[in-house]
Amino acid sequence: MRLHRGLCVFEQWLHEQLDVRERAGLTRTCTPVHQYADGTADVSGRRCIFFASNRYLGHFSQTQTVWTGGAGASRVAGGTHVLLHAFEEEWAHFVGTEACVVFGSGYGANVGVLQALAQRDTVVVGDKYNHASIVDGAVLSRARYVRYAHCDIEDARRVLAMHAGKRIILVTDAVFGMDGTIAPIKALAALARDVGAIFVVDEAHSGGVIGPSGRGLVAAELCPVDVRIGTFSKAYDSYGAYVAGSSALCRYVAQTARSFVYSTALPPALMTQTMLHTREAAGADDRRARVLGHARTMRNALAQAGYDVGGEDGTAIVRIVIGDARKTVELARAAYERGVFALAVRPPTVPEGSSRLRLSCTAAHTDAHVHTACAALRDAGVALGLCR
Ligand code: PMP
């Protein structure tokens, strides 16, 4: 075993895993490929007759007026378009990590990363309200998944202490999508350091919205995180996701995350879209201020109307907890009849007895939209006896 001096335990482990694969001739690579419609491709700069595409009927994108083609294969099987590498470099630089890997979706990234990093003897410790994809990844890895109370540092400390000495992954959403709450990641990072846990943060609802140039909560809080995950499907109005961290982490994940290795890469057109949208979002401080302002106004107005309102300042999410699932559906229906659409979120997405109406504000909304919606929700709530 090669010794990698001066590295923390997690990095040392990553390097060891990569060494084992390398010695067995099992290293997978994401070779940059530019495919042409005639069955050939530039592969790492050499024009080849290309037999690694699953486009069995050829390129349909050539018959369309806009580029509509897919990637043709998994990232490690010939589907890594040159654009993907360029974007990964750009994005890693933007979020301030050594490297990043683009995944097909946020769901796939979470499932893949947890499955790749956790082993049977690992304990995955997560917030009670973590996204389903994190839980699914832990289940797939066959590790034990243990929850602590939502955003509760003392409970997280208690759970971590119960598993001291074991290999632990501590994982949290940065912003909780159904609650609009913000995870105490600085305190969690300190706990992770104390017990030697790998710390993973999912920036799905914070990316683009929070932090300098929308870089996310980790960038805003400046705390040490081993694995950063985020999706391009929310604030960035695109599709796909990223895993960012050290280059050993990214190499390891690209070798071992099954959702990465065994699923077709993002279509290049989507990658181009993501590239354009993320660049635009970086400069969109005005939009960030507008959406956060709307959410703030909404929370205040709805609380004044007597609703049980949640969602923290600094997120785009507003939550009205009703409790009863049927009443929540009635409120959603009454709001709809007044021209406002918001989602009734019920179990199993949220715990029993905490059904809610979830409103996500956007920068596309006007002040008038926000005021009209608040008035409609108040009117609907009064009609249903839910508020004053
Ligand atoms: N993580 C969190 C916290 C999410 O809310 C979501 C989307 N609901 C995902 C991951 C999955 O992302 P995607 O929709 O890109 O698969």
PDB file of C-alpha atoms in Angstrom, residues 38-300:
ATOM      1  CA  ASP A  38     -20.981  10.140 -39.446  1.00  0.00           C
ATOM      2  CA  GLY A  39     -20.048   7.540 -36.827  1.00  0.00           C
ATOM      3  CA  THR A  40     -16.697   9.109 -36.010  1.00  0.00           C
ATOM      4  CA  ALA A  41     -15.506  11.147 -33.041  1.00  0.00           C
ATOM      5  CA  ASP A  42     -12.561  13.127 -31.744  1.00  0.00           C
ATOM      6  CA  VAL A  43     -11.361  11.122 -28.745  1.00  0.00           C
ATOM      7  CA  SER A  44      -8.795  12.995 -26.649  1.00  0.00           C
ATOM      8  CA  GLY A  45      -7.793  14.860 -29.801  1.00  0.00           C
ATOM      9  CA  ARG A  46      -7.660  11.873 -32.204  1.00  0.00           C
ATOM     10  CA  ARG A  47     -10.330  11.279 -34.873  1.00  0.00           C
ATOM     11  CA  CYS A  48     -11.610   7.712 -34.494  1.00  0.00           C
ATOM     12  CA  ILE A  49     -14.358   5.538 -35.891  1.00  0.00           C
ATOM     13  CA  PHE A  50     -16.482   5.527 -32.782  1.00  0.00           C
ATOM     14  CA  PHE A  51     -17.951   2.311 -31.389  1.00  0.00           C
ATOM     15  CA  ALA A  52     -18.825   3.498 -27.896  1.00  0.00           C
ATOM     16  CA  SER A  53     -22.146   5.225 -28.536  1.00  0.00           C
ATOM     17  CA  ASN A  54     -25.545   3.684 -27.829  1.00  0.00           C
ATOM     18  CA  ARG A  55     -27.255   5.894 -30.388  1.00  0.00           C
ATOM     19  CA  TYR A  56     -28.305   2.783 -32.296  1.00  0.00           C
ATOM     20  CA  LEU A  57     -30.285   4.767 -34.875  1.00  0.00           C
ATOM     21  CA  GLY A  58     -27.643   7.435 -35.403  1.00  0.00           C
ATOM     22  CA  HIS A  59     -27.859  11.135 -34.532  1.00  0.00           C
ATOM     23  CA  PHE A  60     -31.355  12.556 -34.789  1.00  0.00           C
ATOM     24  CA  SER A  61     -30.031  15.936 -33.712  1.00  0.00           C
ATOM     25  CA  GLN A  62     -28.730  16.430 -37.239  1.00  0.00           C
ATOM     26  CA  THR A  63     -32.274  16.437 -38.573  1.00  0.00           C
ATOM     27  CA  GLN A  64     -33.480  19.110 -36.136  1.00  0.00           C
ATOM     28  CA  THR A  65     -33.038  22.837 -36.407  1.00  0.00           C
ATOM     29  CA  VAL A  66     -31.644  23.043 -32.873  1.00  0.00           C
ATOM     30  CA  TRP A  67     -29.145  20.700 -31.201  1.00  0.00           C
ATOM     31  CA  THR A  68     -31.243  18.044 -29.482  1.00  0.00           C
ATOM     32  CA  GLY A  69     -28.774  15.165 -29.227  1.00  0.00           C
ATOM     33  CA  GLY A  70     -28.057  13.012 -26.216  1.00  0.00           C
ATOM     34  CA  ALA A  71     -24.687  11.967 -24.801  1.00  0.00           C
ATOM     35  CA  GLY A  72     -24.874   8.463 -26.268  1.00  0.00           C
ATOM     36  CA  ALA A  73     -23.371   6.610 -23.304  1.00  0.00           C
ATOM     37  CA  SER A  74     -22.302   6.790 -19.683  1.00  0.00           C
ATOM     38  CA  ARG A  75     -19.516   9.185 -18.730  1.00  0.00           C
ATOM     39  CA  VAL A  76     -17.009   6.340 -18.407  1.00  0.00           C
ATOM     40  CA  ALA A  77     -18.115   4.559 -21.584  1.00  0.00           C
ATOM     41  CA  GLY A  78     -17.651   7.287 -24.171  1.00  0.00           C
ATOM     42  CA  GLY A  79     -20.303   9.795 -23.101  1.00  0.00           C
ATOM     43  CA  THR A  80     -18.031  12.491 -21.694  1.00  0.00           C
ATOM     44  CA  HIS A  81     -18.500  15.389 -24.069  1.00  0.00           C
ATOM     45  CA  VAL A  82     -15.582  17.829 -24.095  1.00  0.00           C
ATOM     46  CA  LEU A  83     -17.919  20.461 -22.683  1.00  0.00           C
ATOM     47  CA  LEU A  84     -18.374  18.458 -19.488  1.00  0.00           C
ATOM     48  CA  HIS A  85     -14.685  18.623 -18.601  1.00  0.00           C
ATOM     49  CA  ALA A  86     -14.543  22.327 -19.381  1.00  0.00           C
ATOM     50  CA  PHE A  87     -17.580  22.960 -17.217  1.00  0.00           C
ATOM     51  CA  GLU A  88     -16.296  20.834 -14.331  1.00  0.00           C
ATOM     52  CA  GLU A  89     -13.111  22.864 -14.241  1.00  0.00           C
ATOM     53  CA  GLU A  90     -15.034  26.129 -14.367  1.00  0.00           C
ATOM     54  CA  TRP A  91     -17.478  25.044 -11.672  1.00  0.00           C
ATOM     55  CA  ALA A  92     -14.796  23.720  -9.284  1.00  0.00           C
ATOM     56  CA  HIS A  93     -13.019  27.037  -9.628  1.00  0.00           C
ATOM     57  CA  PHE A  94     -16.271  28.884  -8.948  1.00  0.00           C
ATOM     58  CA  VAL A  95     -17.205  26.965  -5.798  1.00  0.00           C
ATOM     59  CA  GLY A  96     -13.576  26.941  -4.621  1.00  0.00           C
ATOM     60  CA  THR A  97     -12.750  23.226  -4.617  1.00  0.00           C
ATOM     61  CA  GLU A  98      -9.944  21.259  -6.262  1.00  0.00           C
ATOM     62  CA  ALA A  99     -12.340  19.403  -8.514  1.00  0.00           C
ATOM     63  CA  CYS A 100     -15.940  18.551  -9.273  1.00  0.00           C
ATOM     64  CA  VAL A 101     -17.865  15.845 -11.120  1.00  0.00           C
ATOM     65  CA  VAL A 102     -21.109  16.464 -12.961  1.00  0.00           C
ATOM     66  CA  PHE A 103     -23.900  13.923 -12.407  1.00  0.00           C
ATOM     67  CA  GLY A 104     -27.135  13.342 -14.280  1.00  0.00           C
ATOM     68  CA  SER A 105     -29.337  14.624 -11.445  1.00  0.00           C
ATOM     69  CA  GLY A 106     -29.293  15.677  -7.807  1.00  0.00           C
ATOM     70  CA  TYR A 107     -31.080  12.477  -6.869  1.00  0.00           C
ATOM     71  CA  GLY A 108     -28.418  10.447  -8.671  1.00  0.00           C
ATOM     72  CA  ALA A 109     -25.591  12.439  -7.097  1.00  0.00           C
ATOM     73  CA  ASN A 110     -26.816  11.879  -3.551  1.00  0.00           C
ATOM     74  CA  VAL A 111     -27.594   8.217  -4.058  1.00  0.00           C
ATOM     75  CA  GLY A 112     -24.264   7.671  -5.818  1.00  0.00           C
ATOM     76  CA  VAL A 113     -22.078   9.551  -3.349  1.00  0.00           C
ATOM     77  CA  LEU A 114     -23.553   7.948  -0.248  1.00  0.00           C
ATOM     78  CA  GLN A 115     -23.427   4.480  -1.831  1.00  0.00           C
ATOM     79  CA  ALA A 116     -19.795   5.064  -2.887  1.00  0.00           C
ATOM     80  CA  LEU A 117     -18.503   6.498   0.388  1.00  0.00           C
ATOM     81  CA  ALA A 118     -20.430   4.455   2.931  1.00  0.00           C
ATOM     82  CA  GLN A 119     -19.637   0.824   3.603  1.00  0.00           C
ATOM     83  CA  ARG A 120     -21.423  -1.826   5.611  1.00  0.00           C
ATOM     84  CA  ASP A 121     -19.572  -0.809   8.783  1.00  0.00           C
ATOM     85  CA  THR A 122     -20.116   2.938   8.258  1.00  0.00           C
ATOM     86  CA  VAL A 123     -22.677   4.874  10.272  1.00  0.00           C
ATOM     87  CA  VAL A 124     -24.376   7.603   8.262  1.00  0.00           C
ATOM     88  CA  VAL A 125     -25.653  10.281  10.622  1.00  0.00           C
ATOM     89  CA  GLY A 126     -28.175  12.656   9.084  1.00  0.00           C
ATOM     90  CA  ASP A 127     -30.722  15.359   9.879  1.00  0.00           C
ATOM     91  CA  LYS A 128     -34.215  13.926  10.367  1.00  0.00           C
ATOM     92  CA  TYR A 129     -35.482  15.996   7.430  1.00  0.00           C
ATOM     93  CA  ASN A 130     -32.685  15.188   4.963  1.00  0.00           C
ATOM     94  CA  HIS A 131     -33.790  14.682   1.377  1.00  0.00           C
ATOM     95  CA  ALA A 132     -35.009  11.215   0.394  1.00  0.00           C
ATOM     96  CA  SER A 133     -32.104  10.722  -2.031  1.00  0.00           C
ATOM     97  CA  ILE A 134     -29.600  10.907   0.845  1.00  0.00           C
ATOM     98  CA  VAL A 135     -31.509   8.256   2.774  1.00  0.00           C
ATOM     99  CA  ASP A 136     -31.795   6.107  -0.366  1.00  0.00           C
ATOM    100  CA  GLY A 137     -28.029   6.318  -0.934  1.00  0.00           C
ATOM    101  CA  ALA A 138     -27.344   5.211   2.626  1.00  0.00           C
ATOM    102  CA  VAL A 139     -29.792   2.314   2.242  1.00  0.00           C
ATOM    103  CA  LEU A 140     -28.101   1.248  -1.002  1.00  0.00           C
ATOM    104  CA  SER A 141     -24.697   1.244   0.705  1.00  0.00           C
ATOM    105  CA  ARG A 142     -26.066  -1.058   3.426  1.00  0.00           C
ATOM    106  CA  ALA A 143     -24.587   1.258   6.035  1.00  0.00           C
ATOM    107  CA  ARG A 144     -26.599   2.129   9.126  1.00  0.00           C
ATOM    108  CA  TYR A 145     -28.542   5.401   8.828  1.00  0.00           C
ATOM    109  CA  VAL A 146     -29.131   7.214  12.123  1.00  0.00           C
ATOM    110  CA  ARG A 147     -31.098  10.457  12.364  1.00  0.00           C
ATOM    111  CA  TYR A 148     -30.810  13.396  14.721  1.00  0.00           C
ATOM    112  CA  ALA A 149     -33.570  15.932  15.426  1.00  0.00           C
ATOM    113  CA  HIS A 150     -33.986  18.602  12.769  1.00  0.00           C
ATOM    114  CA  CYS A 151     -31.180  21.206  12.901  1.00  0.00           C
ATOM    115  CA  ASP A 152     -30.517  20.189  16.517  1.00  0.00           C
ATOM    116  CA  ILE A 153     -26.803  20.398  17.288  1.00  0.00           C
ATOM    117  CA  GLU A 154     -27.108  18.869  20.761  1.00  0.00           C
ATOM    118  CA  ASP A 155     -28.935  15.864  19.368  1.00  0.00           C
ATOM    119  CA  ALA A 156     -26.377  15.533  16.566  1.00  0.00           C
ATOM    120  CA  ARG A 157     -23.625  15.573  19.190  1.00  0.00           C
ATOM    121  CA  ARG A 158     -25.439  12.880  21.190  1.00  0.00           C
ATOM    122  CA  VAL A 159     -25.889  10.618  18.144  1.00  0.00           C
ATOM    123  CA  LEU A 160     -22.289  11.085  17.049  1.00  0.00           C
ATOM    124  CA  ALA A 161     -21.005  10.292  20.540  1.00  0.00           C
ATOM    125  CA  MET A 162     -23.010   7.035  20.507  1.00  0.00           C
ATOM    126  CA  HIS A 163     -20.991   5.926  17.482  1.00  0.00           C
ATOM    127  CA  ALA A 164     -17.589   7.307  18.445  1.00  0.00           C
ATOM    128  CA  GLY A 165     -14.710   5.259  17.068  1.00  0.00           C
ATOM    129  CA  LYS A 166     -16.703   4.036  14.056  1.00  0.00           C
ATOM    130  CA  ARG A 167     -16.395   5.282  10.487  1.00  0.00           C
ATOM    131  CA  ILE A 168     -19.002   8.058  10.337  1.00  0.00           C
ATOM    132  CA  ILE A 169     -20.440  10.162   7.537  1.00  0.00           C
ATOM    133  CA  LEU A 170     -22.329  13.235   8.774  1.00  0.00           C
ATOM    134  CA  VAL A 171     -24.702  14.526   6.114  1.00  0.00           C
ATOM    135  CA  THR A 172     -27.159  17.393   5.899  1.00  0.00           C
ATOM    136  CA  ASP A 173     -29.172  19.439   3.442  1.00  0.00           C
ATOM    137  CA  ALA A 174     -27.957  23.056   3.532  1.00  0.00           C
ATOM    138  CA  VAL A 175     -31.487  24.438   3.157  1.00  0.00           C
ATOM    139  CA  PHE A 176     -34.409  22.104   3.789  1.00  0.00           C
ATOM    140  CA  GLY A 177     -36.731  22.216   0.822  1.00  0.00           C
ATOM    141  CA  MET A 178     -39.984  21.503   2.624  1.00  0.00           C
ATOM    142  CA  ASP A 179     -39.230  23.753   5.606  1.00  0.00           C
ATOM    143  CA  GLY A 180     -37.078  26.604   4.400  1.00  0.00           C
ATOM    144  CA  THR A 181     -34.800  26.068   7.400  1.00  0.00           C
ATOM    145  CA  ILE A 182     -31.029  26.517   7.219  1.00  0.00           C
ATOM    146  CA  ALA A 183     -28.721  23.838   8.631  1.00  0.00           C
ATOM    147  CA  PRO A 184     -26.213  24.968  11.304  1.00  0.00           C
ATOM    148  CA  ILE A 185     -23.326  23.786   9.146  1.00  0.00           C
ATOM    149  CA  LYS A 186     -20.583  25.604  11.025  1.00  0.00           C
ATOM    150  CA  ALA A 187     -21.441  23.810  14.258  1.00  0.00           C
ATOM    151  CA  LEU A 188     -21.939  20.519  12.391  1.00  0.00           C
ATOM    152  CA  ALA A 189     -18.523  20.882  10.739  1.00  0.00           C
ATOM    153  CA  ALA A 190     -16.940  21.316  14.180  1.00  0.00           C
ATOM    154  CA  LEU A 191     -18.743  18.182  15.459  1.00  0.00           C
ATOM    155  CA  ALA A 192     -17.598  16.245  12.387  1.00  0.00           C
ATOM    156  CA  ARG A 193     -14.022  17.316  12.997  1.00  0.00           C
ATOM    157  CA  ASP A 194     -14.199  16.306  16.685  1.00  0.00           C
ATOM    158  CA  VAL A 195     -15.267  12.728  15.878  1.00  0.00           C
ATOM    159  CA  GLY A 196     -13.323  12.403  12.616  1.00  0.00           C
ATOM    160  CA  ALA A 197     -16.507  12.135  10.504  1.00  0.00           C
ATOM    161  CA  ILE A 198     -16.686  12.820   6.787  1.00  0.00           C
ATOM    162  CA  PHE A 199     -18.924  15.881   6.372  1.00  0.00           C
ATOM    163  CA  VAL A 200     -21.296  16.040   3.399  1.00  0.00           C
ATOM    164  CA  VAL A 201     -23.561  19.013   2.547  1.00  0.00           C
ATOM    165  CA  ASP A 202     -26.300  19.096  -0.114  1.00  0.00           C
ATOM    166  CA  GLU A 203     -26.703  22.616  -1.520  1.00  0.00           C
ATOM    167  CA  ALA A 204     -29.798  21.855  -3.655  1.00  0.00           C
ATOM    168  CA  HIS A 205     -31.893  24.737  -2.277  1.00  0.00           C
ATOM    169  CA  SER A 206     -29.057  27.098  -1.351  1.00  0.00           C
ATOM    170  CA  GLY A 207     -27.073  27.052  -4.609  1.00  0.00           C
ATOM    171  CA  GLY A 208     -27.619  30.228  -6.592  1.00  0.00           C
ATOM    172  CA  VAL A 209     -29.582  31.812  -3.739  1.00  0.00           C
ATOM    173  CA  ILE A 210     -27.216  32.004  -0.746  1.00  0.00           C
ATOM    174  CA  GLY A 211     -23.604  33.160  -0.437  1.00  0.00           C
ATOM    175  CA  PRO A 212     -21.296  35.369  -2.477  1.00  0.00           C
ATOM    176  CA  SER A 213     -22.384  35.202  -6.132  1.00  0.00           C
ATOM    177  CA  GLY A 214     -24.825  32.484  -5.051  1.00  0.00           C
ATOM    178  CA  ARG A 215     -22.006  30.022  -4.326  1.00  0.00           C
ATOM    179  CA  GLY A 216     -24.077  28.385  -1.598  1.00  0.00           C
ATOM    180  CA  LEU A 217     -24.169  28.034   2.176  1.00  0.00           C
ATOM    181  CA  VAL A 218     -20.721  26.455   2.536  1.00  0.00           C
ATOM    182  CA  ALA A 219     -19.170  29.436   0.770  1.00  0.00           C
ATOM    183  CA  ALA A 220     -21.232  31.822   2.888  1.00  0.00           C
ATOM    184  CA  GLU A 221     -20.231  30.183   6.175  1.00  0.00           C
ATOM    185  CA  LEU A 222     -16.651  29.413   5.164  1.00  0.00           C
ATOM    186  CA  CYS A 223     -16.544  26.118   6.994  1.00  0.00           C
ATOM    187  CA  PRO A 224     -14.664  22.911   6.174  1.00  0.00           C
ATOM    188  CA  VAL A 225     -16.798  20.408   4.253  1.00  0.00           C
ATOM    189  CA  ASP A 226     -15.434  17.225   2.660  1.00  0.00           C
ATOM    190  CA  VAL A 227     -18.143  16.705   0.075  1.00  0.00           C
ATOM    191  CA  ARG A 228     -20.369  19.357  -1.479  1.00  0.00           C
ATOM    192  CA  ILE A 229     -23.306  18.303  -3.602  1.00  0.00           C
ATOM    193  CA  GLY A 230     -25.670  20.540  -5.515  1.00  0.00           C
ATOM    194  CA  THR A 231     -28.201  20.424  -8.304  1.00  0.00           C
ATOM    195  CA  PHE A 232     -28.588  22.603 -11.392  1.00  0.00           C
ATOM    196  CA  SER A 233     -32.308  21.848 -11.500  1.00  0.00           C
ATOM    197  CA  LYS A 234     -33.517  24.501  -9.074  1.00  0.00           C
ATOM    198  CA  ALA A 235     -32.136  28.071  -8.977  1.00  0.00           C
ATOM    199  CA  TYR A 236     -30.118  27.417 -12.152  1.00  0.00           C
ATOM    200  CA  ASP A 237     -33.154  26.503 -14.238  1.00  0.00           C
ATOM    201  CA  SER A 238     -31.432  23.559 -15.897  1.00  0.00           C
ATOM    202  CA  TYR A 239     -30.783  19.914 -15.065  1.00  0.00           C
ATOM    203  CA  GLY A 240     -27.927  17.819 -13.697  1.00  0.00           C
ATOM    204  CA  ALA A 241     -25.894  18.100 -10.520  1.00  0.00           C
ATOM    205  CA  TYR A 242     -22.372  18.263  -9.160  1.00  0.00           C
ATOM    206  CA  VAL A 243     -20.207  16.725  -6.481  1.00  0.00           C
ATOM    207  CA  ALA A 244     -17.318  18.993  -5.487  1.00  0.00           C
ATOM    208  CA  GLY A 245     -14.302  18.481  -3.230  1.00  0.00           C
ATOM    209  CA  SER A 246     -10.737  17.219  -3.439  1.00  0.00           C
ATOM    210  CA  SER A 247      -9.514  15.683  -6.672  1.00  0.00           C
ATOM    211  CA  ALA A 248      -9.120  12.296  -4.938  1.00  0.00           C
ATOM    212  CA  LEU A 249     -12.773  12.472  -3.870  1.00  0.00           C
ATOM    213  CA  CYS A 250     -13.941  13.289  -7.384  1.00  0.00           C
ATOM    214  CA  ARG A 251     -11.805  10.592  -8.973  1.00  0.00           C
ATOM    215  CA  TYR A 252     -13.073   8.053  -6.446  1.00  0.00           C
ATOM    216  CA  VAL A 253     -16.721   9.023  -6.886  1.00  0.00           C
ATOM    217  CA  ALA A 254     -16.436   8.882 -10.690  1.00  0.00           C
ATOM    218  CA  GLN A 255     -15.078   5.328 -10.359  1.00  0.00           C
ATOM    219  CA  THR A 256     -17.517   3.965  -7.857  1.00  0.00           C
ATOM    220  CA  ALA A 257     -20.829   5.851  -7.767  1.00  0.00           C
ATOM    221  CA  ARG A 258     -23.174   3.497  -9.566  1.00  0.00           C
ATOM    222  CA  SER A 259     -25.570   6.249 -10.628  1.00  0.00           C
ATOM    223  CA  PHE A 260     -22.605   7.875 -12.394  1.00  0.00           C
ATOM    224  CA  VAL A 261     -20.998   4.807 -13.936  1.00  0.00           C
ATOM    225  CA  TYR A 262     -24.174   3.068 -15.090  1.00  0.00           C
ATOM    226  CA  SER A 263     -26.283   5.975 -16.342  1.00  0.00           C
ATOM    227  CA  THR A 264     -26.029   7.944 -19.585  1.00  0.00           C
ATOM    228  CA  ALA A 265     -24.327  11.343 -19.252  1.00  0.00           C
ATOM    229  CA  LEU A 266     -26.204  14.623 -19.536  1.00  0.00           C
ATOM    230  CA  PRO A 267     -26.988  15.696 -23.104  1.00  0.00           C
ATOM    231  CA  PRO A 268     -24.456  18.293 -24.304  1.00  0.00           C
ATOM    232  CA  ALA A 269     -27.278  20.767 -25.019  1.00  0.00           C
ATOM    233  CA  LEU A 270     -28.237  20.663 -21.352  1.00  0.00           C
ATOM    234  CA  MET A 271     -24.624  21.130 -20.354  1.00  0.00           C
ATOM    235  CA  THR A 272     -24.438  24.241 -22.535  1.00  0.00           C
ATOM    236  CA  GLN A 273     -27.624  25.511 -20.920  1.00  0.00           C
ATOM    237  CA  THR A 274     -26.242  24.858 -17.433  1.00  0.00           C
ATOM    238  CA  MET A 275     -23.030  26.659 -18.315  1.00  0.00           C
ATOM    239  CA  LEU A 276     -24.903  29.730 -19.541  1.00  0.00           C
ATOM    240  CA  HIS A 277     -27.362  29.806 -16.671  1.00  0.00           C
ATOM    241  CA  THR A 278     -24.752  29.355 -13.933  1.00  0.00           C
ATOM    242  CA  ARG A 279     -22.660  32.177 -15.355  1.00  0.00           C
ATOM    243  CA  GLU A 280     -25.705  34.419 -15.464  1.00  0.00           C
ATOM    244  CA  ALA A 281     -26.737  33.418 -11.951  1.00  0.00           C
ATOM    245  CA  ALA A 282     -23.297  34.329 -10.560  1.00  0.00           C
ATOM    246  CA  GLY A 283     -23.942  37.951 -11.491  1.00  0.00           C
ATOM    247  CA  ALA A 284     -27.583  38.016 -10.441  1.00  0.00           C
ATOM    248  CA  ASP A 285     -27.359  39.703  -7.018  1.00  0.00           C
ATOM    249  CA  ASP A 286     -30.428  41.739  -7.951  1.00  0.00           C
ATOM    250  CA  ARG A 287     -32.472  38.564  -8.466  1.00  0.00           C
ATOM    251  CA  ARG A 288     -31.188  37.087  -5.201  1.00  0.00           C
ATOM    252  CA  ALA A 289     -32.230  40.213  -3.323  1.00  0.00           C
ATOM    253  CA  ARG A 290     -35.645  40.215  -5.018  1.00  0.00           C
ATOM    254  CA  VAL A 291     -36.521  36.595  -4.268  1.00  0.00           C
ATOM    255  CA  LEU A 292     -35.370  36.815  -0.645  1.00  0.00           C
ATOM    256  CA  GLY A 293     -37.324  40.061  -0.257  1.00  0.00           C
ATOM    257  CA  HIS A 294     -40.477  38.423  -1.615  1.00  0.00           C
ATOM    258  CA  ALA A 295     -40.144  35.487   0.781  1.00  0.00           C
ATOM    259  CA  ARG A 296     -39.635  37.865   3.711  1.00  0.00           C
ATOM    260  CA  THR A 297     -42.699  39.940   2.774  1.00  0.00           C
ATOM    261  CA  MET A 298     -44.774  36.815   2.397  1.00  0.00           C
ATOM    262  CA  ARG A 299     -43.747  35.336   5.740  1.00  0.00           C
ATOM    263  CA  ASN A 300     -44.572  38.586   7.529  1.00  0.00           C
TER     264      ASN A 300
END
